[in-house]
mmCIF file of C-alpha atoms in Angstrom:
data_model
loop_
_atom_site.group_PDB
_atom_site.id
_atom_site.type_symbol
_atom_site.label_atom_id
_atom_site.label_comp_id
_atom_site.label_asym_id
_atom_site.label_seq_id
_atom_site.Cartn_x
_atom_site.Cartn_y
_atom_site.Cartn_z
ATOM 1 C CA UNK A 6 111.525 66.855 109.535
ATOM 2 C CA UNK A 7 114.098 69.776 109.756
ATOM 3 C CA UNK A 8 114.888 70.496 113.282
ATOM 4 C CA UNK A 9 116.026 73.825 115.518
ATOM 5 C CA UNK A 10 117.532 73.795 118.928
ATOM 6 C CA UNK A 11 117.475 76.570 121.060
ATOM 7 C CA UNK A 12 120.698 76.194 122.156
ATOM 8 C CA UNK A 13 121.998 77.066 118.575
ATOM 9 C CA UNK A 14 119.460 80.117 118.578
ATOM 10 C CA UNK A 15 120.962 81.453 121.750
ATOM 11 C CA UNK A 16 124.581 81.209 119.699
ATOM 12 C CA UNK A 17 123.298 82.306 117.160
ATOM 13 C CA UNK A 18 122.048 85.680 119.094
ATOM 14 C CA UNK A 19 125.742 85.858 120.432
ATOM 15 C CA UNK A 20 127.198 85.844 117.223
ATOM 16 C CA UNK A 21 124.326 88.681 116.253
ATOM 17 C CA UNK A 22 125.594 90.829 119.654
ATOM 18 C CA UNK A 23 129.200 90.715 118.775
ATOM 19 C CA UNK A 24 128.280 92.106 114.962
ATOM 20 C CA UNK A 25 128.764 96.062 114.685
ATOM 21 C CA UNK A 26 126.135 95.719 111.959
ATOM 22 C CA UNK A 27 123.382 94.978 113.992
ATOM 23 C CA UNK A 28 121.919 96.634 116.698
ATOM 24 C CA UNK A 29 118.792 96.103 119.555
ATOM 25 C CA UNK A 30 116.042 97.473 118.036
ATOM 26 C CA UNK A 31 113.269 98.947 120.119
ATOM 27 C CA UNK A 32 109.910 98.061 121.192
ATOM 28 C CA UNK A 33 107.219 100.823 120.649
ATOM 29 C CA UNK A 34 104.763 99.814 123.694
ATOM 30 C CA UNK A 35 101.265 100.559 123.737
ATOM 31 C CA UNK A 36 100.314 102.249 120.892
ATOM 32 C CA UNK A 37 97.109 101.462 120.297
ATOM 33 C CA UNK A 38 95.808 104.574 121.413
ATOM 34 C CA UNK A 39 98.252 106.461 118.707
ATOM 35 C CA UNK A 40 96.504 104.202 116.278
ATOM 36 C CA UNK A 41 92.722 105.952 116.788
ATOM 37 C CA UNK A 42 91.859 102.121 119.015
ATOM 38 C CA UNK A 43 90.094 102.388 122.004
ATOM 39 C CA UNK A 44 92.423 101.681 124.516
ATOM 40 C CA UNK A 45 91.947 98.381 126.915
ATOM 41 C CA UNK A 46 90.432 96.896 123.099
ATOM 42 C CA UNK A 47 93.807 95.277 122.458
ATOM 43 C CA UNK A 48 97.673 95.965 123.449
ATOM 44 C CA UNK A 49 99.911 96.825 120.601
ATOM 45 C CA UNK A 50 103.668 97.213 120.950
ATOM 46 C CA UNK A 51 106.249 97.450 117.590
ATOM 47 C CA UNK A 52 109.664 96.032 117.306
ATOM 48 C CA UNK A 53 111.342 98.552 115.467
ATOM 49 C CA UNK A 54 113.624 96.644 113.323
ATOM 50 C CA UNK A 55 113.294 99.303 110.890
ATOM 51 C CA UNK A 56 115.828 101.111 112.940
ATOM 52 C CA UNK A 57 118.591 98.723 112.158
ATOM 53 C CA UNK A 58 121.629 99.726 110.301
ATOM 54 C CA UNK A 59 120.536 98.510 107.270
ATOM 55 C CA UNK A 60 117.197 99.624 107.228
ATOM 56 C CA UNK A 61 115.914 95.550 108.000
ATOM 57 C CA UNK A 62 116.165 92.714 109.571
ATOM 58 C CA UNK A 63 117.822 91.191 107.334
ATOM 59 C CA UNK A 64 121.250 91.855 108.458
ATOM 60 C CA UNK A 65 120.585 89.445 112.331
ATOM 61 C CA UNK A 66 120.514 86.527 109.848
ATOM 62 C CA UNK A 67 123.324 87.510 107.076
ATOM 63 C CA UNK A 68 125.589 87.772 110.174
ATOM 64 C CA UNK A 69 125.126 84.329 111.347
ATOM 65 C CA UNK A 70 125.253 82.779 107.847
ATOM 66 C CA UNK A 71 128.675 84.621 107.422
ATOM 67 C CA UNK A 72 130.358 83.540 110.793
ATOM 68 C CA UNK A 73 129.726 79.909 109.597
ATOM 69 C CA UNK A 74 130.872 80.478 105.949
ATOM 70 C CA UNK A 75 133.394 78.811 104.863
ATOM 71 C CA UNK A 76 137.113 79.859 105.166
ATOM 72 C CA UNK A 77 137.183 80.081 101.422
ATOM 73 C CA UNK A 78 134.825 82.366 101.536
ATOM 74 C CA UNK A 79 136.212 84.675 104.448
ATOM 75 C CA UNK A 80 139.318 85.011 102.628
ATOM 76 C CA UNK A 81 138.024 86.228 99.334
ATOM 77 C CA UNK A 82 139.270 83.615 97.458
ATOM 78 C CA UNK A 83 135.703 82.416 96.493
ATOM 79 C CA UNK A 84 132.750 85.317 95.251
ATOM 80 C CA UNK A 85 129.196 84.777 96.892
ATOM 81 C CA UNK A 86 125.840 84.912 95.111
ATOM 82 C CA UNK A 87 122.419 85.404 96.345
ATOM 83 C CA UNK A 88 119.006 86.707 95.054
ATOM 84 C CA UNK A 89 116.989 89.385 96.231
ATOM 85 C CA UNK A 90 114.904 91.978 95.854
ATOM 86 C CA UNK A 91 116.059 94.549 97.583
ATOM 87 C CA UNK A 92 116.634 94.475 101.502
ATOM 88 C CA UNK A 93 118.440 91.003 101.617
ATOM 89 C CA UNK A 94 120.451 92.310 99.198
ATOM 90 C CA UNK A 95 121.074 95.330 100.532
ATOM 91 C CA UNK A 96 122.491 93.721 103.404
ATOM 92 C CA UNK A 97 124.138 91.461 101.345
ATOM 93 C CA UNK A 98 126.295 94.220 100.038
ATOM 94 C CA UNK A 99 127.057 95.678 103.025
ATOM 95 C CA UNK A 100 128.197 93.085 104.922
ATOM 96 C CA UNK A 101 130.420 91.840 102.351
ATOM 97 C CA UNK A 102 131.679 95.906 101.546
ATOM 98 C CA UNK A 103 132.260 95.434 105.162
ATOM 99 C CA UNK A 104 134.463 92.198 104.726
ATOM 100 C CA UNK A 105 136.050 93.495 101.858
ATOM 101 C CA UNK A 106 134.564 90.659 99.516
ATOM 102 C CA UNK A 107 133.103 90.300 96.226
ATOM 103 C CA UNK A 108 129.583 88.830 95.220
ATOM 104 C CA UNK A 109 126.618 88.977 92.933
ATOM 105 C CA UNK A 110 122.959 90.185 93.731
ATOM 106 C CA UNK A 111 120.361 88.440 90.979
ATOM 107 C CA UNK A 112 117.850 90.627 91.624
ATOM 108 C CA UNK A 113 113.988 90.417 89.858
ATOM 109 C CA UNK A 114 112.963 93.199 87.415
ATOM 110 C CA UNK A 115 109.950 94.148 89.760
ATOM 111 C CA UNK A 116 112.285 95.386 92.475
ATOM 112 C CA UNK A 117 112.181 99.325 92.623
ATOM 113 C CA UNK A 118 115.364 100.931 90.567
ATOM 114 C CA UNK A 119 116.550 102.387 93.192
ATOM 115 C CA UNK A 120 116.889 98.912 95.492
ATOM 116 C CA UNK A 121 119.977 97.959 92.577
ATOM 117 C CA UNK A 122 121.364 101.524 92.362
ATOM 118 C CA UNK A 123 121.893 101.157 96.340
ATOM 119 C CA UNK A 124 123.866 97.310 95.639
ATOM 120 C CA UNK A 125 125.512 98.883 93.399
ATOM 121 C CA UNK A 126 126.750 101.515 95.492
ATOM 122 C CA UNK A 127 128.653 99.096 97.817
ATOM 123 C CA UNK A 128 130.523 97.407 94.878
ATOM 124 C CA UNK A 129 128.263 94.677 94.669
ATOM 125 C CA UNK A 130 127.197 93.599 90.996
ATOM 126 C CA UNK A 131 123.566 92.990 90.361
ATOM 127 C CA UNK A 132 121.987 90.897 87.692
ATOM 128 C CA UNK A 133 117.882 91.420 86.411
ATOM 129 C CA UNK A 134 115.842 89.012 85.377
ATOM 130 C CA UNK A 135 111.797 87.518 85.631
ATOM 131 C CA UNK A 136 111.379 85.817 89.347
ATOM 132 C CA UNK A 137 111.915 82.636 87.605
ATOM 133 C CA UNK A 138 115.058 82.670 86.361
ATOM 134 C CA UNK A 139 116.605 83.424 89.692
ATOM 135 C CA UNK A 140 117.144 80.181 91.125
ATOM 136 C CA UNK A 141 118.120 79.081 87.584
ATOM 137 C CA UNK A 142 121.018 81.768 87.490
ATOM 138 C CA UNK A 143 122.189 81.276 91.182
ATOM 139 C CA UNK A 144 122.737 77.998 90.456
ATOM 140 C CA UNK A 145 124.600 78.759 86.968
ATOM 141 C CA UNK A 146 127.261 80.905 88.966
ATOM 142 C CA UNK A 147 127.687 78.024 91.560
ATOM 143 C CA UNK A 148 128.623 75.496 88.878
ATOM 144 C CA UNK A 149 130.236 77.516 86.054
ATOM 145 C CA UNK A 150 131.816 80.074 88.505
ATOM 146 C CA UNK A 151 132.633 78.418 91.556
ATOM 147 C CA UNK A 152 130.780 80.770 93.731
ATOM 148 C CA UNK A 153 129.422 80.525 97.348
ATOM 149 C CA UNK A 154 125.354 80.568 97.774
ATOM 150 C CA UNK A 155 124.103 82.571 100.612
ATOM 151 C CA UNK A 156 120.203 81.722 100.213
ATOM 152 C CA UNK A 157 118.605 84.516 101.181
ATOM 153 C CA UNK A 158 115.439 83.155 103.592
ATOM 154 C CA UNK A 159 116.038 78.980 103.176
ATOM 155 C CA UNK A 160 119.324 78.858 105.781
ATOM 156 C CA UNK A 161 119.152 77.089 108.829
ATOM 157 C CA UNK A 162 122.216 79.614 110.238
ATOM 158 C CA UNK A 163 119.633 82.632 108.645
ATOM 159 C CA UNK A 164 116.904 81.399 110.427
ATOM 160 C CA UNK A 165 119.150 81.042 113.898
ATOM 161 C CA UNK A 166 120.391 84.690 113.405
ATOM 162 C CA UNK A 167 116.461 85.614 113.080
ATOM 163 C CA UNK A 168 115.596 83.472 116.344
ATOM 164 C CA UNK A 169 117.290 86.559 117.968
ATOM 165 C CA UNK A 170 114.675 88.982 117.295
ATOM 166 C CA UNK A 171 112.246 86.496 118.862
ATOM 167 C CA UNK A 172 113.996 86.204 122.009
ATOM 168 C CA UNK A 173 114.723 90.509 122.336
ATOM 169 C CA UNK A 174 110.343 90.397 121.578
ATOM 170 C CA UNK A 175 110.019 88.090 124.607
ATOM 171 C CA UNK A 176 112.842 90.211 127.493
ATOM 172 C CA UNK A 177 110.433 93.269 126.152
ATOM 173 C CA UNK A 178 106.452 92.026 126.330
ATOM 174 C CA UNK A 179 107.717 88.229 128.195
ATOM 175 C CA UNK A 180 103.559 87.975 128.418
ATOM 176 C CA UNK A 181 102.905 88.619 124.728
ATOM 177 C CA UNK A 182 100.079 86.317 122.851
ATOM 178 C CA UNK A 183 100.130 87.182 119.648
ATOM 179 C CA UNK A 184 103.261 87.929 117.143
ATOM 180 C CA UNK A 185 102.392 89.154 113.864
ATOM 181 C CA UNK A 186 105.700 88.864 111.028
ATOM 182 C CA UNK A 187 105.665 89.398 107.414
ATOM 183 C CA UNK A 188 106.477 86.474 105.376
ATOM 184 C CA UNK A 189 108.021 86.101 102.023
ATOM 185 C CA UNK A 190 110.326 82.954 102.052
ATOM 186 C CA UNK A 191 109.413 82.655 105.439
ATOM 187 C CA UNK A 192 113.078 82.453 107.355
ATOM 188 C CA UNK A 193 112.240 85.897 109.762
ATOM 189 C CA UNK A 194 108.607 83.919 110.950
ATOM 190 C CA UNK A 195 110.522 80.644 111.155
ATOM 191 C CA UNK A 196 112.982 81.882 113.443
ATOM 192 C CA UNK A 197 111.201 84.455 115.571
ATOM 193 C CA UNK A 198 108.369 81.693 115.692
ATOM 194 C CA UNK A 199 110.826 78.714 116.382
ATOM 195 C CA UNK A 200 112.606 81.267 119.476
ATOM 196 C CA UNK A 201 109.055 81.797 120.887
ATOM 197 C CA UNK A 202 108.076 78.456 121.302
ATOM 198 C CA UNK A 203 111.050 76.427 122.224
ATOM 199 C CA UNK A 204 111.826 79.618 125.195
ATOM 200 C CA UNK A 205 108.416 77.726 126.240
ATOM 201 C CA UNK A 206 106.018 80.525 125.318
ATOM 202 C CA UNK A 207 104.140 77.975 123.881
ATOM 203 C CA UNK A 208 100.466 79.672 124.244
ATOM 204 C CA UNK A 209 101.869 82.750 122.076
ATOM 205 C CA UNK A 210 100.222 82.383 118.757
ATOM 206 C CA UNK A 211 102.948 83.574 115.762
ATOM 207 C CA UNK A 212 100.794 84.450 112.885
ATOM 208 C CA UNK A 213 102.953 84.713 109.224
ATOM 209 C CA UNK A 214 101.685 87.626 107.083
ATOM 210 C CA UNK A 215 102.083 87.371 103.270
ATOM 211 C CA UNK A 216 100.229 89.147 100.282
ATOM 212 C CA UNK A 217 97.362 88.012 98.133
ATOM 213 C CA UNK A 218 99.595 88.676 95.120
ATOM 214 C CA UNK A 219 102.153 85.929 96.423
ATOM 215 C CA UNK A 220 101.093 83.564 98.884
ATOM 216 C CA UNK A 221 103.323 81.098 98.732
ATOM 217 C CA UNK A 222 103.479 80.045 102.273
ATOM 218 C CA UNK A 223 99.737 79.835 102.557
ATOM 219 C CA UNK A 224 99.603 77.510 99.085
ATOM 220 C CA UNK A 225 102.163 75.386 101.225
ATOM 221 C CA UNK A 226 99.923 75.040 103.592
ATOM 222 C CA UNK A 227 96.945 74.102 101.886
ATOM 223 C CA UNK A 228 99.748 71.544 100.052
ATOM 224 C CA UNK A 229 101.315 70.332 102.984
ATOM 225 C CA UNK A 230 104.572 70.966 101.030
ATOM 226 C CA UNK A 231 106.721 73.421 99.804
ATOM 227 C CA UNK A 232 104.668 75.351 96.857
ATOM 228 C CA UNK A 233 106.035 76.855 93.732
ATOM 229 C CA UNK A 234 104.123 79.704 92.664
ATOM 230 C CA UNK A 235 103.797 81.989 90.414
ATOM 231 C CA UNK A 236 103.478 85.776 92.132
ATOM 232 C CA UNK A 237 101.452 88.430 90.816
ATOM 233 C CA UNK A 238 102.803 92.161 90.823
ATOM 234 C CA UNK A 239 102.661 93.853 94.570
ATOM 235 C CA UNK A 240 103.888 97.181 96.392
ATOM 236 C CA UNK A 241 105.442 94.302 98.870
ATOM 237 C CA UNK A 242 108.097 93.246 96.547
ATOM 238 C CA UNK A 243 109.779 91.937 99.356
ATOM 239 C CA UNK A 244 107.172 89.264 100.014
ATOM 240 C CA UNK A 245 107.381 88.081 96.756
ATOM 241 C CA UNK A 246 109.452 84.885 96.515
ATOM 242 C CA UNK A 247 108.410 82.184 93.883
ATOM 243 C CA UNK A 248 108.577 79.530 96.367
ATOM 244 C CA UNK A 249 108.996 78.497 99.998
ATOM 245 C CA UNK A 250 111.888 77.082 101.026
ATOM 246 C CA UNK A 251 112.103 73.326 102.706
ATOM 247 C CA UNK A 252 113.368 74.147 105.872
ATOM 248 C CA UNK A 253 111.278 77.582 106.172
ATOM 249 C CA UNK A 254 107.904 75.242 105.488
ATOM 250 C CA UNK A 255 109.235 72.730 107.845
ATOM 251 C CA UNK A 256 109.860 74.692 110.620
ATOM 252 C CA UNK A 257 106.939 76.691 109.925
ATOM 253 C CA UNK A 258 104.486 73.988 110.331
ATOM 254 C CA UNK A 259 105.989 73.055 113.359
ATOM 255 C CA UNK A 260 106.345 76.624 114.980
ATOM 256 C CA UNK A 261 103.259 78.969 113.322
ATOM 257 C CA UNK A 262 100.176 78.915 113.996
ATOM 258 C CA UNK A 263 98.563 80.386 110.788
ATOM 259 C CA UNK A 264 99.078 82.324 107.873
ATOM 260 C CA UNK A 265 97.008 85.224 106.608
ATOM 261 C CA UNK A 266 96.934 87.406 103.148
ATOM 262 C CA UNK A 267 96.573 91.113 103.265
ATOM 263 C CA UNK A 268 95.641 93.242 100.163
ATOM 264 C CA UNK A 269 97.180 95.620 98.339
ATOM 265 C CA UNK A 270 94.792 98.000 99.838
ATOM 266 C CA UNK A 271 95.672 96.504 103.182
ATOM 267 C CA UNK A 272 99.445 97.214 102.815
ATOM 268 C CA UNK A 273 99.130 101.023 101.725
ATOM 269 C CA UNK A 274 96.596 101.465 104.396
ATOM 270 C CA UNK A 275 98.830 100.337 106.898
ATOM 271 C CA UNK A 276 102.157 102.263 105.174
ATOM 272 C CA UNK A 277 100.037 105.486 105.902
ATOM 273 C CA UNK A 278 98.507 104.837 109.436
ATOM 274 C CA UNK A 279 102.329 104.327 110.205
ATOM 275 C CA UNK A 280 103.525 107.515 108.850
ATOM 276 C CA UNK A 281 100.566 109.127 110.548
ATOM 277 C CA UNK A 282 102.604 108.130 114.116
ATOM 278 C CA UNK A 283 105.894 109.260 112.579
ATOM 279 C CA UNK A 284 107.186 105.715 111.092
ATOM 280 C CA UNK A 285 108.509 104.874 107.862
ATOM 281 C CA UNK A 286 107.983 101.981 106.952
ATOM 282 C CA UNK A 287 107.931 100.525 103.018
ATOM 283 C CA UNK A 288 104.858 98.261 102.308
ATOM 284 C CA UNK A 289 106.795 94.971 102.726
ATOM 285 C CA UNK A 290 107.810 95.851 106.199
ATOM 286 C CA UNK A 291 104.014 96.920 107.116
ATOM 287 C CA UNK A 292 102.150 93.497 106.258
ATOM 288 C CA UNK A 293 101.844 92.827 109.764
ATOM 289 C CA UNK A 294 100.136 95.819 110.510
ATOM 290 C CA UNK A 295 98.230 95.562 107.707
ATOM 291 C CA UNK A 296 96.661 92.329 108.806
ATOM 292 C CA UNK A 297 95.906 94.003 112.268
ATOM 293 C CA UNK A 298 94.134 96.685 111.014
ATOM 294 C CA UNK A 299 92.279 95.079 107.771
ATOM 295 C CA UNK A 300 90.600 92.564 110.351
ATOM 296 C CA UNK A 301 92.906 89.616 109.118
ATOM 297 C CA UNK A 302 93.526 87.993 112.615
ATOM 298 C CA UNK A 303 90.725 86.515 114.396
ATOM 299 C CA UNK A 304 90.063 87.094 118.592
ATOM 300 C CA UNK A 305 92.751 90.000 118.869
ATOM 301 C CA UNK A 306 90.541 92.108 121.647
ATOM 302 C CA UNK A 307 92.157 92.531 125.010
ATOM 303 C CA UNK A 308 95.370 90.489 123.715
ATOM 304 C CA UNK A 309 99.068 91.974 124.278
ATOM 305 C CA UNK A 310 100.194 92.195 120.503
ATOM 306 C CA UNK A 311 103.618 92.401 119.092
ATOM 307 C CA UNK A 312 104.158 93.543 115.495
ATOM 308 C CA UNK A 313 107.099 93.126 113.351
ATOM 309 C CA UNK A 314 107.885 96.032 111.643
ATOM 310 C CA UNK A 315 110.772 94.737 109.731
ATOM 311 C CA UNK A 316 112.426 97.478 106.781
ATOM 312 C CA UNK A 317 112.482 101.222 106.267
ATOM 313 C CA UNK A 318 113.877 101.097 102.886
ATOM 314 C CA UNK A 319 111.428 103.141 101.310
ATOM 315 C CA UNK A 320 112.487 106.522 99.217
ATOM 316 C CA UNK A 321 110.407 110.107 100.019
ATOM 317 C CA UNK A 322 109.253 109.672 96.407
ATOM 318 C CA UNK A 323 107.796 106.551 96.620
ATOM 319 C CA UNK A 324 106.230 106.936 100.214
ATOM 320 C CA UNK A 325 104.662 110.021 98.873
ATOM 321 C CA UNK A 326 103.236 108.134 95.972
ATOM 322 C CA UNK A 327 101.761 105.253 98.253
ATOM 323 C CA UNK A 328 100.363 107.646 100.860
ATOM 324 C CA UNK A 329 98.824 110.415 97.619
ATOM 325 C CA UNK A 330 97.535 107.868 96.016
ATOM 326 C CA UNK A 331 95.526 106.045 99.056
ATOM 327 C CA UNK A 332 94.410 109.523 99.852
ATOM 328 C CA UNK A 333 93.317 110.300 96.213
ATOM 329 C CA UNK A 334 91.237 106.593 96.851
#
């Protein structure tokens, strides 16, 4: 079974501090009043990491994945490839824009426009295709190219770099029970999860969030393996992987407690109840919330909650769209 020390988490959260590109993001505390809950019914507090420079979290992981790249990578004389839909990518593109290197995003055709025009921007090429022809592709540029594979959420060195976000939840609410984290591939729960438990917070229950449309972590579950599946189209495009990685399913089952869908009714629900508190927040980044408020987590009253809140890379237009057309419903 995969294993995670702490010890590497806490270098990986050094590595994280030194990085320009990533910042402490906040915790919103006690907003359950904000959120039309009686207060005293249950404690919510938000870790903003859709305040970080990238608009995700995506960047605490990308950071420790390129400090142990190697040296043929750093100096440019190999390309990197990845997939992603949009805020891995994103990051992706920065980072190396930052580093003055080259790479390809294979990106699937349900990610928004607008997710590849951004890529683009940095100088990053980007590649469309069905969700299952991105492994396929990735692995064609490895062999016929040469290039570098930064896996976007299966990484042990990704999942470190996430661990950090765990350990900033438990400095802000150290008496938290319940973490609630979106989950696509599942590296941010694995991490933040993994952090949690080996700090010794052991009776903190970290609860993975994914949609109906894709649950691919809950169908590994029910496997007790690593599931292959087949997504259906969702507003959370982010959470839409067409399988679970090894090490994210490994770690999960050692480090999360359970794993709960939200609709697609849940998601837009919860993109608007966050806008309604002045946060923007795109419909992959609000699953957690989602769950909270749809009812999908069992014996939350009087508990001290933390909710990820993990991307802001949503455009006016289609945040206007979400929240008209749940308003229309």
């Amino acid at each position: 079974m995969t294993s995670i020390s702490l010890v590497d988490i806490l270098k990986a959260r050094e590595v994280v501090k030194k990085s320009r590109s990533v910042v402490r993001t906040p915790m919103l505390t006690n907003v359950q009043t904000r959120l039309g809950l009686e207060k005293g019914s249950v404690d919510i507090n938000l870790k903003l990491e859709t305040m970080q420079r990238s608009g995700s979290f995506k960047m605490r992981g990308l950071t420790n994945q390129l400090a142990n790249a190697p040296s043929s990578v750093l100096d440019g004389s190999r390309k990197l490839v990845t997939m992603s839909a949009g805020n891995y990518g994103r990051a992706f593109a920065q980072a190396l824009h930052e580093r003055n290197l080259k790479g390809v995003v294979c990106m699937p055709e349900t990610a928004p426009e607008n997710r590849c025009q951004l890529i683009q921007g940095y100088g990053i090429s980007v590649e469309r295709m069905t969700s299952t022809e991105l492994m396929t592709t990735v692995k064609r540029h490895v062999i016929e190219d040469g290039m570098t594979f930064l896996h976007p959420f299966d990484d042990m060195n990704l999942i470190q770099g996430y661990g950090s976000c765990g350990l900033e939840i438990l400095e802000d609410v150290p008496e938290v029970d319940l973490v609630l984290v979106c989950c696509g591939g599942g590296g941010l729960v694995a991490g933040i999860a993994a952090a949690i438990k080996l700090s010794g917070k052991t009776d903190c229950q970290v609860v993975a969030v994914e949609p109906e449309a894709a649950p691919s972590m809950y169908q590994s579950r029910l496997d007790g393996k690593p599931a292959t599946i087949t997504p259906k189209p969702t507003i959370a495009a982010g959470l839409a992987p067409p399988f679970t990685g090894g090490i994210c399913f490994d770690l999960a089952q050692q480090f999360v407690d359970d794993v709960v869908l939200v609709s697609e009714q849940d998601i837009i629900s919860a993109v608007e109840t966050l806008y309604g508190i002045g946060l923007v927040v795109e419909p992959s980044g609000a699953a957690g919330m989602a769950a909270l408020l749809a009812g999908r987590v069992d014996n939350v009253s009087s508990k001290r909650v933390v909710i990820v809140l993990t991307g802001s890379n949503v455009s006016p237009k289609e945040l206007d769209k979400l929240v008209s057309d749940n308003v229309k419903k």
